[in-house]
Amino acid sequence: MDKNVLIQYVEMKEEIKDLRRRIHENERELAKLENMIVTDSVTRGKRGKKPLGTVKITGRPTAAIALKQKLLKKRNDRLTALEAELLELTNQAEEYIETIPKSELRIMFRFYFLDGMSYLKVAKQMNRMFPKREIKYTDENVKKRIQRYFENVPQCPDEKC
């Protein structure tokens, strides 16, 4: 297991967030279409070159509604599948983080990768957790520690990549 698990986890969370946004937009459009009434006027026919009259036709755009409902169902199914996959990735990411020898780094990794905090927020949270520390955490400090960990740790130490 290597850092790619953490990267995939973060990317999967963003993909799910984007898919939820798209589903929400689709639901709004579908609600608009269901409340919409379409009106058109057509000719009833012709006798020679003269029309016999016009008729006003009203109705709902059922074809467009059906398409939107089909798209919404596909997206909801995809969201369910992605959430199941994210759960598995979460377990793998947590297992990877547990292999980090230093407790302080494990906490930083959980905040940054699992909770999705920025470096600045991680630093603030770490300062709250360790208020008696002489040198306070900064966003640069947190960023460098995470980067150094990945530089110094061999990837896939137990298995061949």
PDB file of C-alpha atoms in Angstrom:
ATOM      1  CA  MET A   1       0.000   0.000   0.000  1.00  0.00           C
ATOM      2  CA  ASP A   2       1.378   3.428  -0.862  1.00  0.00           C
ATOM      3  CA  LYS A   3       0.468   7.097  -0.963  1.00  0.00           C
ATOM      4  CA  ASN A   4      -1.608   6.559  -4.119  1.00  0.00           C
ATOM      5  CA  VAL A   5      -4.385   5.280  -1.850  1.00  0.00           C
ATOM      6  CA  LEU A   6      -4.550   8.683  -0.183  1.00  0.00           C
ATOM      7  CA  ILE A   7      -4.515  10.492  -3.514  1.00  0.00           C
ATOM      8  CA  GLN A   8      -7.266   8.256  -4.903  1.00  0.00           C
ATOM      9  CA  TYR A   9      -9.311   8.802  -1.754  1.00  0.00           C
ATOM     10  CA  VAL A  10      -9.143  12.589  -2.068  1.00  0.00           C
ATOM     11  CA  GLU A  11      -9.938  12.460  -5.797  1.00  0.00           C
ATOM     12  CA  MET A  12     -12.880  10.099  -5.220  1.00  0.00           C
ATOM     13  CA  LYS A  13     -14.326  12.468  -2.607  1.00  0.00           C
ATOM     14  CA  GLU A  14     -14.167  15.325  -5.112  1.00  0.00           C
ATOM     15  CA  GLU A  15     -15.749  13.189  -7.831  1.00  0.00           C
ATOM     16  CA  ILE A  16     -18.635  12.291  -5.516  1.00  0.00           C
ATOM     17  CA  LYS A  17     -19.071  15.947  -4.567  1.00  0.00           C
ATOM     18  CA  ASP A  18     -19.256  16.887  -8.261  1.00  0.00           C
ATOM     19  CA  LEU A  19     -21.729  14.083  -8.989  1.00  0.00           C
ATOM     20  CA  ARG A  20     -23.974  15.212  -6.121  1.00  0.00           C
ATOM     21  CA  ARG A  21     -23.922  18.757  -7.527  1.00  0.00           C
ATOM     22  CA  ARG A  22     -24.939  17.452 -10.943  1.00  0.00           C
ATOM     23  CA  ILE A  23     -27.748  15.363  -9.434  1.00  0.00           C
ATOM     24  CA  HIS A  24     -29.029  18.411  -7.571  1.00  0.00           C
ATOM     25  CA  GLU A  25     -29.034  20.484 -10.779  1.00  0.00           C
ATOM     26  CA  ASN A  26     -30.816  17.679 -12.610  1.00  0.00           C
ATOM     27  CA  GLU A  27     -33.489  17.484  -9.896  1.00  0.00           C
ATOM     28  CA  ARG A  28     -34.066  21.246 -10.152  1.00  0.00           C
ATOM     29  CA  GLU A  29     -34.422  21.063 -13.938  1.00  0.00           C
ATOM     30  CA  LEU A  30     -36.789  18.112 -13.618  1.00  0.00           C
ATOM     31  CA  ALA A  31     -38.965  20.016 -11.136  1.00  0.00           C
ATOM     32  CA  LYS A  32     -39.144  22.945 -13.569  1.00  0.00           C
ATOM     33  CA  LEU A  33     -40.114  20.649 -16.442  1.00  0.00           C
ATOM     34  CA  GLU A  34     -42.824  18.914 -14.404  1.00  0.00           C
ATOM     35  CA  ASN A  35     -44.428  22.267 -13.584  1.00  0.00           C
ATOM     36  CA  MET A  36     -44.110  23.514 -17.165  1.00  0.00           C
ATOM     37  CA  ILE A  37     -47.040  23.577 -19.565  1.00  0.00           C
ATOM     38  CA  VAL A  38     -46.208  23.850 -23.245  1.00  0.00           C
ATOM     39  CA  THR A  39     -48.622  25.593 -25.607  1.00  0.00           C
ATOM     40  CA  ASP A  40     -48.605  25.574 -29.389  1.00  0.00           C
ATOM     41  CA  SER A  41     -51.048  26.488 -32.105  1.00  0.00           C
ATOM     42  CA  VAL A  42     -51.372  24.335 -35.186  1.00  0.00           C
ATOM     43  CA  THR A  43     -53.515  24.385 -38.298  1.00  0.00           C
ATOM     44  CA  ARG A  44     -56.321  21.831 -38.522  1.00  0.00           C
ATOM     45  CA  GLY A  45     -55.726  21.112 -42.139  1.00  0.00           C
ATOM     46  CA  LYS A  46     -56.070  22.746 -45.518  1.00  0.00           C
ATOM     47  CA  ARG A  47     -58.663  22.885 -48.192  1.00  0.00           C
ATOM     48  CA  GLY A  48     -56.629  23.740 -51.180  1.00  0.00           C
ATOM     49  CA  LYS A  49     -54.393  26.571 -50.123  1.00  0.00           C
ATOM     50  CA  LYS A  50     -56.652  27.859 -47.341  1.00  0.00           C
ATOM     51  CA  PRO A  51     -56.236  26.581 -43.765  1.00  0.00           C
ATOM     52  CA  LEU A  52     -59.370  25.277 -42.063  1.00  0.00           C
ATOM     53  CA  GLY A  53     -58.448  27.064 -38.854  1.00  0.00           C
ATOM     54  CA  THR A  54     -56.034  26.843 -36.002  1.00  0.00           C
ATOM     55  CA  VAL A  55     -56.180  24.926 -32.760  1.00  0.00           C
ATOM     56  CA  LYS A  56     -54.367  25.673 -29.536  1.00  0.00           C
ATOM     57  CA  ILE A  57     -52.667  22.587 -28.018  1.00  0.00           C
ATOM     58  CA  THR A  58     -51.379  22.475 -24.455  1.00  0.00           C
ATOM     59  CA  GLY A  59     -49.508  19.744 -22.621  1.00  0.00           C
ATOM     60  CA  ARG A  60     -46.417  18.758 -20.658  1.00  0.00           C
ATOM     61  CA  PRO A  61     -43.028  18.030 -22.245  1.00  0.00           C
ATOM     62  CA  THR A  62     -43.185  14.300 -21.407  1.00  0.00           C
ATOM     63  CA  ALA A  63     -40.243  13.332 -23.637  1.00  0.00           C
ATOM     64  CA  ALA A  64     -37.932  15.821 -21.957  1.00  0.00           C
ATOM     65  CA  ILE A  65     -39.175  14.748 -18.518  1.00  0.00           C
ATOM     66  CA  ALA A  66     -38.540  11.093 -19.323  1.00  0.00           C
ATOM     67  CA  LEU A  67     -34.995  11.863 -20.514  1.00  0.00           C
ATOM     68  CA  LYS A  68     -34.210  13.848 -17.368  1.00  0.00           C
ATOM     69  CA  GLN A  69     -35.627  11.082 -15.156  1.00  0.00           C
ATOM     70  CA  LYS A  70     -33.529   8.472 -16.949  1.00  0.00           C
ATOM     71  CA  LEU A  71     -30.386  10.610 -16.543  1.00  0.00           C
ATOM     72  CA  LEU A  72     -31.185  11.196 -12.885  1.00  0.00           C
ATOM     73  CA  LYS A  73     -31.588   7.460 -12.266  1.00  0.00           C
ATOM     74  CA  LYS A  74     -28.247   6.716 -13.954  1.00  0.00           C
ATOM     75  CA  ARG A  75     -26.499   9.365 -11.894  1.00  0.00           C
ATOM     76  CA  ASN A  76     -28.049   8.120  -8.659  1.00  0.00           C
ATOM     77  CA  ASP A  77     -26.924   4.564  -9.476  1.00  0.00           C
ATOM     78  CA  ARG A  78     -23.413   5.839 -10.223  1.00  0.00           C
ATOM     79  CA  LEU A  79     -23.399   7.775  -6.938  1.00  0.00           C
ATOM     80  CA  THR A  80     -24.329   4.638  -5.004  1.00  0.00           C
ATOM     81  CA  ALA A  81     -21.514   2.690  -6.658  1.00  0.00           C
ATOM     82  CA  LEU A  82     -18.980   5.471  -6.018  1.00  0.00           C
ATOM     83  CA  GLU A  83     -19.988   5.740  -2.365  1.00  0.00           C
ATOM     84  CA  ALA A  84     -19.421   2.008  -1.897  1.00  0.00           C
ATOM     85  CA  GLU A  85     -16.021   2.325  -3.574  1.00  0.00           C
ATOM     86  CA  LEU A  86     -15.204   5.352  -1.392  1.00  0.00           C
ATOM     87  CA  LEU A  87     -15.965   3.335   1.720  1.00  0.00           C
ATOM     88  CA  GLU A  88     -13.426   0.716   0.649  1.00  0.00           C
ATOM     89  CA  LEU A  89     -10.863   3.420  -0.145  1.00  0.00           C
ATOM     90  CA  THR A  90     -11.502   5.001   3.255  1.00  0.00           C
ATOM     91  CA  ASN A  91     -10.603   1.727   4.930  1.00  0.00           C
ATOM     92  CA  GLN A  92      -7.443   1.416   2.849  1.00  0.00           C
ATOM     93  CA  ALA A  93      -6.442   5.032   3.556  1.00  0.00           C
ATOM     94  CA  GLU A  94      -6.969   4.546   7.296  1.00  0.00           C
ATOM     95  CA  GLU A  95      -4.886   1.360   7.204  1.00  0.00           C
ATOM     96  CA  TYR A  96      -2.105   3.224   5.392  1.00  0.00           C
ATOM     97  CA  ILE A  97      -2.191   6.071   7.910  1.00  0.00           C
ATOM     98  CA  GLU A  98      -1.977   3.565  10.773  1.00  0.00           C
ATOM     99  CA  THR A  99       1.347   2.323   9.362  1.00  0.00           C
ATOM    100  CA  ILE A 100       2.939   5.739   9.956  1.00  0.00           C
ATOM    101  CA  PRO A 101       5.218   5.355  12.980  1.00  0.00           C
ATOM    102  CA  LYS A 102       4.822   8.863  14.503  1.00  0.00           C
ATOM    103  CA  SER A 103       1.555   9.716  16.196  1.00  0.00           C
ATOM    104  CA  GLU A 104       1.881  13.397  15.335  1.00  0.00           C
ATOM    105  CA  LEU A 105       2.154  12.610  11.612  1.00  0.00           C
ATOM    106  CA  ARG A 106      -0.798  10.208  11.769  1.00  0.00           C
ATOM    107  CA  ILE A 107      -2.939  12.977  13.230  1.00  0.00           C
ATOM    108  CA  MET A 108      -1.822  15.407  10.493  1.00  0.00           C
ATOM    109  CA  PHE A 109      -2.533  12.850   7.765  1.00  0.00           C
ATOM    110  CA  ARG A 110      -6.022  12.174   9.141  1.00  0.00           C
ATOM    111  CA  PHE A 111      -6.844  15.873   9.214  1.00  0.00           C
ATOM    112  CA  TYR A 112      -5.388  16.602   5.783  1.00  0.00           C
ATOM    113  CA  PHE A 113      -6.412  13.535   3.781  1.00  0.00           C
ATOM    114  CA  LEU A 114      -9.450  12.049   5.531  1.00  0.00           C
ATOM    115  CA  ASP A 115     -11.070  15.233   6.837  1.00  0.00           C
ATOM    116  CA  GLY A 116     -10.067  17.312   3.794  1.00  0.00           C
ATOM    117  CA  MET A 117      -8.656  20.208   5.803  1.00  0.00           C
ATOM    118  CA  SER A 118      -6.249  22.720   4.279  1.00  0.00           C
ATOM    119  CA  TYR A 119      -2.691  22.969   5.597  1.00  0.00           C
ATOM    120  CA  LEU A 120      -3.663  26.093   7.535  1.00  0.00           C
ATOM    121  CA  LYS A 121      -6.639  24.394   9.194  1.00  0.00           C
ATOM    122  CA  VAL A 122      -4.493  21.367  10.045  1.00  0.00           C
ATOM    123  CA  ALA A 123      -1.946  23.685  11.679  1.00  0.00           C
ATOM    124  CA  LYS A 124      -4.642  25.449  13.709  1.00  0.00           C
ATOM    125  CA  GLN A 125      -6.128  22.142  14.826  1.00  0.00           C
ATOM    126  CA  MET A 126      -2.711  20.786  15.783  1.00  0.00           C
ATOM    127  CA  ASN A 127      -2.015  23.963  17.811  1.00  0.00           C
ATOM    128  CA  ARG A 128      -5.315  23.417  19.651  1.00  0.00           C
ATOM    129  CA  MET A 129      -4.397  19.805  20.371  1.00  0.00           C
ATOM    130  CA  PHE A 130      -0.852  20.625  21.517  1.00  0.00           C
ATOM    131  CA  PRO A 131      -1.060  24.085  23.119  1.00  0.00           C
ATOM    132  CA  LYS A 132       2.136  23.681  25.192  1.00  0.00           C
ATOM    133  CA  ARG A 133       4.361  23.024  22.198  1.00  0.00           C
ATOM    134  CA  GLU A 134       7.174  25.606  22.022  1.00  0.00           C
ATOM    135  CA  ILE A 135       7.270  25.942  18.232  1.00  0.00           C
ATOM    136  CA  LYS A 136       3.760  26.433  16.911  1.00  0.00           C
ATOM    137  CA  TYR A 137       2.528  24.610  13.837  1.00  0.00           C
ATOM    138  CA  THR A 138       2.211  26.625  10.637  1.00  0.00           C
ATOM    139  CA  ASP A 139       0.741  25.745   7.268  1.00  0.00           C
ATOM    140  CA  GLU A 140       4.249  25.580   5.766  1.00  0.00           C
ATOM    141  CA  ASN A 141       5.410  23.376   8.624  1.00  0.00           C
ATOM    142  CA  VAL A 142       2.559  20.913   8.073  1.00  0.00           C
ATOM    143  CA  LYS A 143       3.066  20.921   4.302  1.00  0.00           C
ATOM    144  CA  LYS A 144       6.803  20.237   4.634  1.00  0.00           C
ATOM    145  CA  ARG A 145       6.273  17.407   7.133  1.00  0.00           C
ATOM    146  CA  ILE A 146       3.822  15.650   4.821  1.00  0.00           C
ATOM    147  CA  GLN A 147       6.118  16.140   1.819  1.00  0.00           C
ATOM    148  CA  ARG A 148       9.174  14.914   3.725  1.00  0.00           C
ATOM    149  CA  TYR A 149       7.326  11.842   4.889  1.00  0.00           C
ATOM    150  CA  PHE A 150       6.577  10.856   1.290  1.00  0.00           C
ATOM    151  CA  GLU A 151      10.165  11.571   0.210  1.00  0.00           C
ATOM    152  CA  ASN A 152      11.733   9.539   3.015  1.00  0.00           C
ATOM    153  CA  VAL A 153       9.393   6.557   3.111  1.00  0.00           C
ATOM    154  CA  PRO A 154       9.981   3.833   0.534  1.00  0.00           C
ATOM    155  CA  GLN A 155       6.827   3.023  -1.378  1.00  0.00           C
ATOM    156  CA  CYS A 156       5.523  -0.553  -1.133  1.00  0.00           C
ATOM    157  CA  PRO A 157       8.169  -1.775   1.357  1.00  0.00           C
ATOM    158  CA  ASP A 158       6.553  -5.197   1.890  1.00  0.00           C
ATOM    159  CA  GLU A 159       5.568  -6.023  -1.646  1.00  0.00           C
ATOM    160  CA  LYS A 160       6.871  -5.425  -5.149  1.00  0.00           C
ATOM    161  CA  CYS A 161       5.182  -2.572  -6.974  1.00  0.00           C
TER     162      CYS A 161
END
